[in-house]
PDB file of C-alpha atoms and ligand atoms in Angstrom:
ATOM      1  CA  MET A   1      96.429  90.520 122.628  1.00  0.00           C
ATOM      2  CA  GLU A   2      93.475  92.302 122.650  1.00  0.00           C
ATOM      3  CA  ASP A   3      90.161  92.387 121.372  1.00  0.00           C
ATOM      4  CA  PHE A   4      90.422  92.985 117.670  1.00  0.00           C
ATOM      5  CA  ASP A   5      86.695  93.937 117.395  1.00  0.00           C
ATOM      6  CA  PHE A   6      86.414  95.250 113.863  1.00  0.00           C
ATOM      7  CA  ASN A   7      84.434  93.769 110.793  1.00  0.00           C
ATOM      8  CA  ILE A   8      87.118  93.303 108.130  1.00  0.00           C
ATOM      9  CA  THR A   9      86.948  93.523 104.282  1.00  0.00           C
ATOM     10  CA  ILE A  10      89.745  92.393 102.354  1.00  0.00           C
ATOM     11  CA  VAL A  11      88.759  92.852  98.592  1.00  0.00           C
ATOM     12  CA  GLY A  12      90.924  90.740  96.285  1.00  0.00           C
ATOM     13  CA  LEU A  13      91.244  87.306  97.604  1.00  0.00           C
ATOM     14  CA  GLY A  14      95.240  86.360  95.218  1.00  0.00           C
ATOM     15  CA  LEU A  15      97.945  85.539  97.116  1.00  0.00           C
ATOM     16  CA  ILE A  16      98.004  88.572  99.283  1.00  0.00           C
ATOM     17  CA  GLY A  17      94.639  89.122  99.915  1.00  0.00           C
ATOM     18  CA  GLY A  18      94.277  85.141 100.982  1.00  0.00           C
ATOM     19  CA  SER A  19      97.700  85.486 103.038  1.00  0.00           C
ATOM     20  CA  TYR A  20      96.242  88.422 104.699  1.00  0.00           C
ATOM     21  CA  ALA A  21      92.295  86.424 105.494  1.00  0.00           C
ATOM     22  CA  MET A  22      94.843  83.593 106.799  1.00  0.00           C
ATOM     23  CA  ALA A  23      97.183  85.792 109.067  1.00  0.00           C
ATOM     24  CA  LEU A  24      93.847  87.999 110.428  1.00  0.00           C
ATOM     25  CA  LYS A  25      92.520  84.771 112.118  1.00  0.00           C
ATOM     26  CA  ASP A  26      94.784  85.042 114.593  1.00  0.00           C
ATOM     27  CA  LEU A  27      93.628  88.472 115.605  1.00  0.00           C
ATOM     28  CA  ASN A  28      89.742  87.356 115.662  1.00  0.00           C
ATOM     29  CA  PRO A  29      88.265  90.161 114.231  1.00  0.00           C
ATOM     30  CA  LYS A  30      84.852  90.513 114.564  1.00  0.00           C
ATOM     31  CA  ASN A  31      84.100  88.983 110.800  1.00  0.00           C
ATOM     32  CA  ILE A  32      87.295  88.458 107.781  1.00  0.00           C
ATOM     33  CA  TRP A  33      85.277  89.445 104.645  1.00  0.00           C
ATOM     34  CA  ALA A  34      86.093  89.203 101.400  1.00  0.00           C
ATOM     35  CA  VAL A  35      85.264  90.692  98.019  1.00  0.00           C
ATOM     36  CA  ASP A  36      86.478  89.214  94.716  1.00  0.00           C
ATOM     37  CA  ILE A  37      85.084  88.849  91.460  1.00  0.00           C
ATOM     38  CA  ASP A  38      86.189  85.569  91.388  1.00  0.00           C
ATOM     39  CA  LYS A  39      83.333  83.056  93.025  1.00  0.00           C
ATOM     40  CA  ASN A  40      85.407  80.227  92.548  1.00  0.00           C
ATOM     41  CA  ALA A  41      88.076  81.548  94.991  1.00  0.00           C
ATOM     42  CA  LEU A  42      84.928  83.015  97.632  1.00  0.00           C
ATOM     43  CA  LYS A  43      84.138  79.565  97.386  1.00  0.00           C
ATOM     44  CA  THR A  44      87.270  77.933  98.470  1.00  0.00           C
ATOM     45  CA  ALA A  45      88.104  80.606 101.100  1.00  0.00           C
ATOM     46  CA  GLN A  46      84.854  79.406 103.097  1.00  0.00           C
ATOM     47  CA  GLU A  47      85.096  76.310 102.776  1.00  0.00           C
ATOM     48  CA  LEU A  48      89.465  76.812 104.089  1.00  0.00           C
ATOM     49  CA  GLY A  49      87.685  78.637 107.059  1.00  0.00           C
ATOM     50  CA  ILE A  50      89.504  81.521 106.205  1.00  0.00           C
ATOM     51  CA  ILE A  51      86.665  84.155 105.553  1.00  0.00           C
ATOM     52  CA  ASP A  52      83.374  84.361 107.552  1.00  0.00           C
ATOM     53  CA  GLN A  53      81.543  84.974 104.059  1.00  0.00           C
ATOM     54  CA  GLY A  54      82.761  85.869 100.748  1.00  0.00           C
ATOM     55  CA  TYR A  55      80.960  88.698  98.243  1.00  0.00           C
ATOM     56  CA  VAL A  56      81.399  89.359  94.502  1.00  0.00           C
ATOM     57  CA  ASP A  57      79.170  92.908  95.602  1.00  0.00           C
ATOM     58  CA  PRO A  58      80.959  94.913  97.891  1.00  0.00           C
ATOM     59  CA  GLU A  59      77.816  96.885  98.852  1.00  0.00           C
ATOM     60  CA  ILE A  60      77.423  94.758 102.013  1.00  0.00           C
ATOM     61  CA  PRO A  61      80.049  94.126 103.830  1.00  0.00           C
ATOM     62  CA  LEU A  62      81.833  97.440 102.486  1.00  0.00           C
ATOM     63  CA  LYS A  63      78.788  99.077 104.570  1.00  0.00           C
ATOM     64  CA  ASN A  64      79.851  96.994 107.774  1.00  0.00           C
ATOM     65  CA  SER A  65      83.548  97.381 107.993  1.00  0.00           C
ATOM     66  CA  ASP A  66      85.542  99.298 109.802  1.00  0.00           C
ATOM     67  CA  ILE A  67      88.532  98.304 108.189  1.00  0.00           C
ATOM     68  CA  VAL A  68      88.878  97.438 104.391  1.00  0.00           C
ATOM     69  CA  ILE A  69      92.102  95.863 103.475  1.00  0.00           C
ATOM     70  CA  LEU A  70      92.854  96.719  99.300  1.00  0.00           C
ATOM     71  CA  CYS A  71      95.074  92.951  97.593  1.00  0.00           C
ATOM     72  CA  ILE A  72      94.242  94.059  93.727  1.00  0.00           C
ATOM     73  CA  TYR A  73      96.192  96.016  91.021  1.00  0.00           C
ATOM     74  CA  PRO A  74      96.723  99.568  92.635  1.00  0.00           C
ATOM     75  CA  ASN A  75      94.997 101.121  89.446  1.00  0.00           C
ATOM     76  CA  LEU A  76      92.105  98.759  89.954  1.00  0.00           C
ATOM     77  CA  ALA A  77      92.349  99.966  93.735  1.00  0.00           C
ATOM     78  CA  ILE A  78      91.931 103.643  92.869  1.00  0.00           C
ATOM     79  CA  GLU A  79      88.796 102.804  90.622  1.00  0.00           C
ATOM     80  CA  PHE A  80      87.483 100.649  93.294  1.00  0.00           C
ATOM     81  CA  ILE A  81      87.434 102.917  95.446  1.00  0.00           C
ATOM     82  CA  LYS A  82      85.764 105.663  93.509  1.00  0.00           C
ATOM     83  CA  GLU A  83      82.854 103.334  92.303  1.00  0.00           C
ATOM     84  CA  GLN A  84      82.390 102.563  96.040  1.00  0.00           C
ATOM     85  CA  MET A  85      82.750 105.592  96.978  1.00  0.00           C
ATOM     86  CA  ASP A  86      78.795 105.947  98.484  1.00  0.00           C
ATOM     87  CA  HIS A  87      79.359 102.236  99.964  1.00  0.00           C
ATOM     88  CA  PHE A  88      82.397 102.735 102.807  1.00  0.00           C
ATOM     89  CA  LYS A  89      80.902 103.270 106.479  1.00  0.00           C
ATOM     90  CA  THR A  90      81.480 106.154 108.148  1.00  0.00           C
ATOM     91  CA  GLY A  91      84.977 106.523 109.161  1.00  0.00           C
ATOM     92  CA  ALA A  92      86.140 103.595 107.555  1.00  0.00           C
ATOM     93  CA  ILE A  93      90.204 102.672 107.179  1.00  0.00           C
ATOM     94  CA  ILE A  94      90.944 101.921 104.004  1.00  0.00           C
ATOM     95  CA  THR A  95      94.227 100.426 103.629  1.00  0.00           C
ATOM     96  CA  ASP A  96      95.870  99.066 100.189  1.00  0.00           C
ATOM     97  CA  THR A  97      98.807  96.736  99.214  1.00  0.00           C
ATOM     98  CA  ALA A  98     100.190  98.110  96.426  1.00  0.00           C
ATOM     99  CA  GLY A  99     104.074  98.156  95.812  1.00  0.00           C
ATOM    100  CA  ILE A 100     103.787 102.281  94.503  1.00  0.00           C
ATOM    101  CA  LYS A 101     102.744 104.590  96.662  1.00  0.00           C
ATOM    102  CA  GLU A 102     102.648 108.211  95.631  1.00  0.00           C
ATOM    103  CA  LYS A 103     100.301 108.552  92.375  1.00  0.00           C
ATOM    104  CA  LEU A 104      98.179 106.405  94.244  1.00  0.00           C
ATOM    105  CA  LEU A 105      97.448 108.286  97.368  1.00  0.00           C
ATOM    106  CA  SER A 106      97.563 111.994  95.672  1.00  0.00           C
ATOM    107  CA  LYS A 107      94.678 109.878  93.395  1.00  0.00           C
ATOM    108  CA  ILE A 108      92.647 108.785  96.224  1.00  0.00           C
ATOM    109  CA  ASN A 109      93.143 111.359  97.997  1.00  0.00           C
ATOM    110  CA  GLY A 110      91.659 113.937  95.631  1.00  0.00           C
ATOM    111  CA  PHE A 111      88.747 112.472  95.914  1.00  0.00           C
ATOM    112  CA  VAL A 112      87.902 109.983  98.366  1.00  0.00           C
ATOM    113  CA  ARG A 113      84.902 111.173 101.402  1.00  0.00           C
ATOM    114  CA  THR A 114      86.459 113.210 104.204  1.00  0.00           C
ATOM    115  CA  ASP A 115      85.650 110.842 106.756  1.00  0.00           C
ATOM    116  CA  ILE A 116      87.264 108.016 105.475  1.00  0.00           C
ATOM    117  CA  ASP A 117      90.676 107.419 106.720  1.00  0.00           C
ATOM    118  CA  PHE A 118      92.680 105.920 103.617  1.00  0.00           C
ATOM    119  CA  ILE A 119      96.373 104.788 105.159  1.00  0.00           C
ATOM    120  CA  GLY A 120      98.609 103.544 102.200  1.00  0.00           C
ATOM    121  CA  GLY A 121     100.100 100.631 103.062  1.00  0.00           C
ATOM    122  CA  HIS A 122     102.990  98.320 101.621  1.00  0.00           C
ATOM    123  CA  PRO A 123     104.266  94.608 103.306  1.00  0.00           C
ATOM    124  CA  MET A 124     107.377  93.335 102.323  1.00  0.00           C
ATOM    125  CA  ALA A 125     105.968  90.488 102.017  1.00  0.00           C
ATOM    126  CA  GLY A 126     105.763  87.822  98.381  1.00  0.00           C
ATOM    127  CA  ARG A 127     105.363  85.218  96.896  1.00  0.00           C
ATOM    128  CA  GLU A 128     106.514  84.465  92.755  1.00  0.00           C
ATOM    129  CA  TYR A 129     103.380  83.321  92.181  1.00  0.00           C
ATOM    130  CA  LYS A 130      99.766  84.798  92.354  1.00  0.00           C
ATOM    131  CA  GLY A 131      96.621  83.062  93.360  1.00  0.00           C
ATOM    132  CA  LEU A 132      94.590  82.371  96.608  1.00  0.00           C
ATOM    133  CA  SER A 133      95.890  78.245  96.331  1.00  0.00           C
ATOM    134  CA  PHE A 134      99.727  79.794  96.668  1.00  0.00           C
ATOM    135  CA  ALA A 135      98.358  81.905 100.043  1.00  0.00           C
ATOM    136  CA  SER A 136     100.085  81.289 102.766  1.00  0.00           C
ATOM    137  CA  LYS A 137     100.208  83.440 106.127  1.00  0.00           C
ATOM    138  CA  ASP A 138     103.902  82.892 106.756  1.00  0.00           C
ATOM    139  CA  ILE A 139     104.854  85.403 104.350  1.00  0.00           C
ATOM    140  CA  PHE A 140     103.953  88.074 106.416  1.00  0.00           C
ATOM    141  CA  ASP A 141     106.286  86.053 109.874  1.00  0.00           C
ATOM    142  CA  GLY A 142     109.517  88.706 110.412  1.00  0.00           C
ATOM    143  CA  ALA A 143     108.269  90.332 107.097  1.00  0.00           C
ATOM    144  CA  ASN A 144     108.781  94.381 107.053  1.00  0.00           C
ATOM    145  CA  TYR A 145     105.824  96.633 106.015  1.00  0.00           C
ATOM    146  CA  ILE A 146     105.592  99.938 105.162  1.00  0.00           C
ATOM    147  CA  LEU A 147     103.389 102.673 105.659  1.00  0.00           C
ATOM    148  CA  THR A 148     102.855 106.035 104.048  1.00  0.00           C
ATOM    149  CA  PRO A 149     100.272 107.851 106.278  1.00  0.00           C
ATOM    150  CA  ILE A 150      99.803 111.357 105.588  1.00  0.00           C
ATOM    151  CA  GLU A 151      98.779 114.086 107.699  1.00  0.00           C
ATOM    152  CA  GLN A 152      95.589 113.859 107.452  1.00  0.00           C
ATOM    153  CA  ASN A 153      94.953 110.679 108.986  1.00  0.00           C
ATOM    154  CA  LYS A 154      94.304 109.951 112.380  1.00  0.00           C
ATOM    155  CA  LYS A 155      96.584 108.963 115.072  1.00  0.00           C
ATOM    156  CA  GLU A 156      94.502 106.338 116.676  1.00  0.00           C
ATOM    157  CA  ASN A 157      93.516 104.748 112.851  1.00  0.00           C
ATOM    158  CA  ILE A 158      97.454 104.569 112.287  1.00  0.00           C
ATOM    159  CA  GLN A 159      97.505 102.669 115.424  1.00  0.00           C
ATOM    160  CA  ARG A 160      95.067 100.633 114.946  1.00  0.00           C
ATOM    161  CA  ILE A 161      96.106 100.078 111.368  1.00  0.00           C
ATOM    162  CA  GLU A 162      99.729  99.266 112.976  1.00  0.00           C
ATOM    163  CA  TYR A 163      98.545  97.079 115.776  1.00  0.00           C
ATOM    164  CA  MET A 164      96.753  94.627 112.944  1.00  0.00           C
ATOM    165  CA  ILE A 165     100.451  94.428 111.259  1.00  0.00           C
ATOM    166  CA  LYS A 166     101.785  92.946 114.549  1.00  0.00           C
ATOM    167  CA  GLY A 167      99.277  91.405 115.164  1.00  0.00           C
ATOM    168  CA  ILE A 168      99.606  89.377 111.610  1.00  0.00           C
ATOM    169  CA  GLY A 169     103.291  88.322 111.938  1.00  0.00           C
ATOM    170  CA  CYS A 170     105.470  91.613 110.767  1.00  0.00           C
ATOM    171  CA  LYS A 171     108.470  92.583 112.776  1.00  0.00           C
ATOM    172  CA  ASN A 172     109.471  95.737 111.216  1.00  0.00           C
ATOM    173  CA  ILE A 173     107.240  98.893 110.989  1.00  0.00           C
ATOM    174  CA  ILE A 174     108.458 101.740 108.501  1.00  0.00           C
ATOM    175  CA  LYS A 175     106.596 104.935 108.304  1.00  0.00           C
ATOM    176  CA  ILE A 176     107.670 107.139 105.226  1.00  0.00           C
ATOM    177  CA  ASP A 177     107.075 109.918 102.862  1.00  0.00           C
ATOM    178  CA  PRO A 178     105.343 107.915  99.844  1.00  0.00           C
ATOM    179  CA  LYS A 179     107.662 110.388  97.468  1.00  0.00           C
ATOM    180  CA  LYS A 180     110.410 108.313  99.401  1.00  0.00           C
ATOM    181  CA  HIS A 181     108.427 105.183  99.306  1.00  0.00           C
ATOM    182  CA  ASP A 182     108.805 104.553  95.530  1.00  0.00           C
ATOM    183  CA  GLU A 183     112.125 105.502  95.063  1.00  0.00           C
ATOM    184  CA  ILE A 184     113.193 103.184  97.753  1.00  0.00           C
ATOM    185  CA  ILE A 185     111.328 100.528  96.697  1.00  0.00           C
ATOM    186  CA  ALA A 186     112.327 101.338  92.942  1.00  0.00           C
ATOM    187  CA  PHE A 187     115.577  99.618  94.391  1.00  0.00           C
ATOM    188  CA  THR A 188     115.037  97.249  96.389  1.00  0.00           C
ATOM    189  CA  SER A 189     112.391  95.267  94.603  1.00  0.00           C
ATOM    190  CA  GLN A 190     111.667  96.844  90.978  1.00  0.00           C
ATOM    191  CA  LEU A 191     115.517  96.379  90.046  1.00  0.00           C
ATOM    192  CA  PRO A 192     115.666  92.568  91.232  1.00  0.00           C
ATOM    193  CA  HIS A 193     112.619  91.859  88.817  1.00  0.00           C
ATOM    194  CA  ILE A 194     114.190  93.707  86.049  1.00  0.00           C
ATOM    195  CA  VAL A 195     117.341  92.108  87.058  1.00  0.00           C
ATOM    196  CA  ALA A 196     115.982  88.568  86.924  1.00  0.00           C
ATOM    197  CA  ALA A 197     113.510  88.933  84.132  1.00  0.00           C
ATOM    198  CA  ALA A 198     116.814  90.211  82.161  1.00  0.00           C
ATOM    199  CA  LEU A 199     118.974  87.744  82.953  1.00  0.00           C
ATOM    200  CA  MET A 200     115.789  84.235  81.723  1.00  0.00           C
ATOM    201  CA  ASN A 201     115.716  86.306  79.115  1.00  0.00           C
ATOM    202  CA  GLY A 202     119.590  86.657  78.217  1.00  0.00           C
ATOM    203  CA  ALA A 203     119.197  82.328  78.655  1.00  0.00           C
ATOM    204  CA  LYS A 204     119.702  81.566  75.078  1.00  0.00           C
ATOM    205  CA  GLU A 205     121.213  77.885  75.804  1.00  0.00           C
ATOM    206  CA  GLU A 206     118.435  75.255  74.878  1.00  0.00           C
ATOM    207  CA  ASN A 207     120.146  73.340  77.855  1.00  0.00           C
ATOM    208  CA  THR A 208     120.482  76.191  80.438  1.00  0.00           C
ATOM    209  CA  HIS A 209     118.769  74.181  83.065  1.00  0.00           C
ATOM    210  CA  LEU A 210     121.969  71.591  83.433  1.00  0.00           C
ATOM    211  CA  PHE A 211     124.342  74.075  83.521  1.00  0.00           C
ATOM    212  CA  VAL A 212     122.852  75.950  86.770  1.00  0.00           C
ATOM    213  CA  ALA A 213     122.585  74.911  90.254  1.00  0.00           C
ATOM    214  CA  GLY A 214     121.855  78.005  93.140  1.00  0.00           C
ATOM    215  CA  SER A 215     123.341  81.319  91.944  1.00  0.00           C
ATOM    216  CA  PHE A 216     120.874  81.426  88.482  1.00  0.00           C
ATOM    217  CA  LYS A 217     118.224  79.792  90.531  1.00  0.00           C
ATOM    218  CA  ASP A 218     118.416  82.249  93.010  1.00  0.00           C
ATOM    219  CA  ALA A 219     118.750  85.507  91.070  1.00  0.00           C
ATOM    220  CA  THR A 220     116.149  84.561  88.678  1.00  0.00           C
ATOM    221  CA  ARG A 221     113.406  82.880  90.836  1.00  0.00           C
ATOM    222  CA  VAL A 222     111.466  86.318  90.790  1.00  0.00           C
ATOM    223  CA  ALA A 223     111.383  86.121  87.346  1.00  0.00           C
ATOM    224  CA  ARG A 224     108.713  83.623  87.719  1.00  0.00           C
ATOM    225  CA  MET A 225     106.050  86.919  88.221  1.00  0.00           C
ATOM    226  CA  ASN A 226     103.061  87.947  88.014  1.00  0.00           C
ATOM    227  CA  THR A 227     102.981  89.742  85.113  1.00  0.00           C
ATOM    228  CA  LYS A 228      99.971  92.026  84.630  1.00  0.00           C
ATOM    229  CA  LEU A 229     100.876  93.401  88.169  1.00  0.00           C
ATOM    230  CA  TRP A 230     104.614  94.159  87.755  1.00  0.00           C
ATOM    231  CA  SER A 231     104.551  95.449  84.544  1.00  0.00           C
ATOM    232  CA  GLU A 232     101.640  98.015  85.881  1.00  0.00           C
ATOM    233  CA  LEU A 233     103.855  99.080  88.507  1.00  0.00           C
ATOM    234  CA  LEU A 234     107.075  99.522  86.842  1.00  0.00           C
ATOM    235  CA  ILE A 235     105.301 101.912  84.376  1.00  0.00           C
ATOM    236  CA  GLU A 236     103.596 103.892  87.352  1.00  0.00           C
ATOM    237  CA  ASN A 237     107.077 104.060  88.274  1.00  0.00           C
ATOM    238  CA  ARG A 238     109.018 104.770  85.505  1.00  0.00           C
ATOM    239  CA  GLU A 239     111.056 108.041  86.534  1.00  0.00           C
ATOM    240  CA  ASN A 240     112.430 105.783  89.941  1.00  0.00           C
ATOM    241  CA  THR A 241     112.889 102.937  88.113  1.00  0.00           C
ATOM    242  CA  ILE A 242     114.983 104.115  85.282  1.00  0.00           C
ATOM    243  CA  GLU A 243     116.980 105.816  87.753  1.00  0.00           C
ATOM    244  CA  GLN A 244     117.769 102.476  88.847  1.00  0.00           C
ATOM    245  CA  ILE A 245     118.102 100.941  86.127  1.00  0.00           C
ATOM    246  CA  GLU A 246     120.523 103.738  84.760  1.00  0.00           C
ATOM    247  CA  ARG A 247     122.306 103.756  88.229  1.00  0.00           C
ATOM    248  CA  PHE A 248     122.855  99.255  87.911  1.00  0.00           C
ATOM    249  CA  GLU A 249     124.183  99.915  84.545  1.00  0.00           C
ATOM    250  CA  LYS A 250     126.988 102.403  85.733  1.00  0.00           C
ATOM    251  CA  TYR A 251     128.051  99.747  88.482  1.00  0.00           C
ATOM    252  CA  MET A 252     127.946  96.894  85.932  1.00  0.00           C
ATOM    253  CA  THR A 253     130.067  99.118  83.903  1.00  0.00           C
ATOM    254  CA  GLU A 254     132.550  99.304  86.542  1.00  0.00           C
ATOM    255  CA  ILE A 255     132.711  96.011  86.312  1.00  0.00           C
ATOM    256  CA  LYS A 256     133.043  95.293  82.909  1.00  0.00           C
ATOM    257  CA  ASN A 257     135.984  97.847  82.862  1.00  0.00           C
ATOM    258  CA  THR A 258     138.356  96.126  85.713  1.00  0.00           C
ATOM    259  CA  ILE A 259     137.916  92.767  83.090  1.00  0.00           C
ATOM    260  CA  ILE A 260     138.736  94.853  80.089  1.00  0.00           C
ATOM    261  CA  ASN A 261     141.821  96.451  81.475  1.00  0.00           C
ATOM    262  CA  ASN A 262     142.832  92.757  83.118  1.00  0.00           C
ATOM    263  CA  ASP A 263     142.546  94.972  86.553  1.00  0.00           C
ATOM    264  CA  GLN A 264     142.352  92.064  88.712  1.00  0.00           C
ATOM    265  CA  VAL A 265     143.228  93.647  91.734  1.00  0.00           C
ATOM    266  CA  THR A 266     140.084  96.561  91.656  1.00  0.00           C
ATOM    267  CA  LEU A 267     137.966  94.098  90.799  1.00  0.00           C
ATOM    268  CA  GLU A 268     138.789  92.333  93.906  1.00  0.00           C
ATOM    269  CA  GLU A 269     138.184  95.479  95.692  1.00  0.00           C
ATOM    270  CA  LEU A 270     135.039  96.207  93.928  1.00  0.00           C
ATOM    271  CA  PHE A 271     133.836  92.572  95.068  1.00  0.00           C
ATOM    272  CA  GLU A 272     135.315  93.026  98.669  1.00  0.00           C
ATOM    273  CA  ASN A 273     133.080  95.908  98.842  1.00  0.00           C
ATOM    274  CA  ALA A 274     130.262  93.917  97.796  1.00  0.00           C
ATOM    275  CA  ARG A 275     131.168  90.678 100.003  1.00  0.00           C
ATOM    276  CA  GLY A 276     131.584  93.315 103.401  1.00  0.00           C
ATOM    277  CA  LYS A 277     128.045  95.274 101.972  1.00  0.00           C
ATOM    278  CA  ARG A 278     126.291  91.811 101.963  1.00  0.00           C
ATOM    279  CA  GLU A 279     127.249  90.346 104.950  1.00  0.00           C
ATOM    280  CA  GLU A 280     126.306  93.985 107.164  1.00  0.00           C
ATOM    281  CA  PHE A 281     122.636  93.301 105.294  1.00  0.00           C
ATOM    282  CA  ILE A 282     122.655  90.086 106.401  1.00  0.00           C
ATOM    283  CA  GLU A 283     123.025  90.274 109.614  1.00  0.00           C
ATOM    284  CA  LYS A 284     120.771  93.467 110.089  1.00  0.00           C
ATOM    285  CA  CYS A 285     117.828  91.604 108.529  1.00  0.00           C
ATOM    286  CA  MET A 286     118.776  89.182 111.351  1.00  0.00           C
ATOM    287  CA  LYS A 287     118.040  91.561 113.890  1.00  0.00           C
TER     288      LYS A 287
HETATM  289  O1  LIG B 301     109.888  87.158  97.421  1.00  0.00           O
HETATM  290  C1  LIG B 301     109.010  87.632  96.370  1.00  0.00           C
HETATM  291  O2  LIG B 301     108.857  86.722  96.064  1.00  0.00           O
HETATM  292  C2  LIG B 301     108.784  88.785  96.393  1.00  0.00           C
HETATM  293  O3  LIG B 301     108.377  89.380  95.190  1.00  0.00           O
HETATM  294  C3  LIG B 301     108.202  89.934  97.025  1.00  0.00           C
HETATM  295  C4  LIG B 301     108.228  91.505  96.991  1.00  0.00           C
HETATM  296  C5  LIG B 301     109.800  91.676  96.699  1.00  0.00           C
HETATM  297  O4  LIG B 301     110.997  91.450  97.699  1.00  0.00           O
HETATM  298  O5  LIG B 301     110.208  92.576  96.086  1.00  0.00           O
HETATM  299  C6  LIG B 301     107.439  91.410  95.788  1.00  0.00           C
HETATM  300  C7  LIG B 301     106.543  93.104  95.828  1.00  0.00           C
HETATM  301  C8  LIG B 301     106.402  93.120  97.305  1.00  0.00           C
HETATM  302  O6  LIG B 301     105.562  94.875  97.038  1.00  0.00           O
HETATM  303  C9  LIG B 301     107.457  93.167  98.372  1.00  0.00           C
HETATM  304  C10 LIG B 301     107.485  91.962  98.654  1.00  0.00           C
END
């Protein structure tokens, strides 16, 4: 790999920020700095050798950073850029990792300095845990990474971010319009979290754990989510989320009706359709 001779600051040393710091090591950037209000997280990261230096006050690292990666909640990311606006290095690239894009981008681009390039990003990587102690560079291994570049973004800056994404181990880089991103993600990421939560909330049997195996555990894994983050994401993407819940209700009703009608033939057809789609989907995931 060629030189990635940049100073990088990661803002927020949680699961994603910590994993990013670990994965960036392989790219050998000039410096990896981190900003966090949690001094313990900074200390741990420094002891682990995954960052060169940690800061509670962002001013110094931001003034010297070519690339800033925001690994904090979406609304906090907007606030952070607003508050720190005067501190970013001239021509810096800022990217984020939030699961919603349209509102975030339009807000940030409404006030961001013209010399700064904000490139929206969303790594399709994570775990159902939060915090640095669960961070691992493996989460990016073979992962998809969505970018939502806009016309103002400089081509060479997008290429730089793409190079970094490949360098941390991601496989596919998908470039898409922010609005479209939010529509799709409502189905592929947000709906599964809603379904998992609904399934778990519906577990009324005190001894549920004694009656489950893989199916229930797989379907509810992400119910162990970061609840503060996910409630923010769903509310911020509310139109798309509601649409997806309603679509899902229709598919549930379709299945329910075949059972009400004792229509085993149609039920089998519906399952057969799902089975085929799942097989095709997994094949595509493997490529
Ligand atoms: O695998 C998980 O635990 C995740 O929740 C990862 C997951 C998802 O699949 O929805 C969660 C949020 C990210 O923005 C992207 C990926």
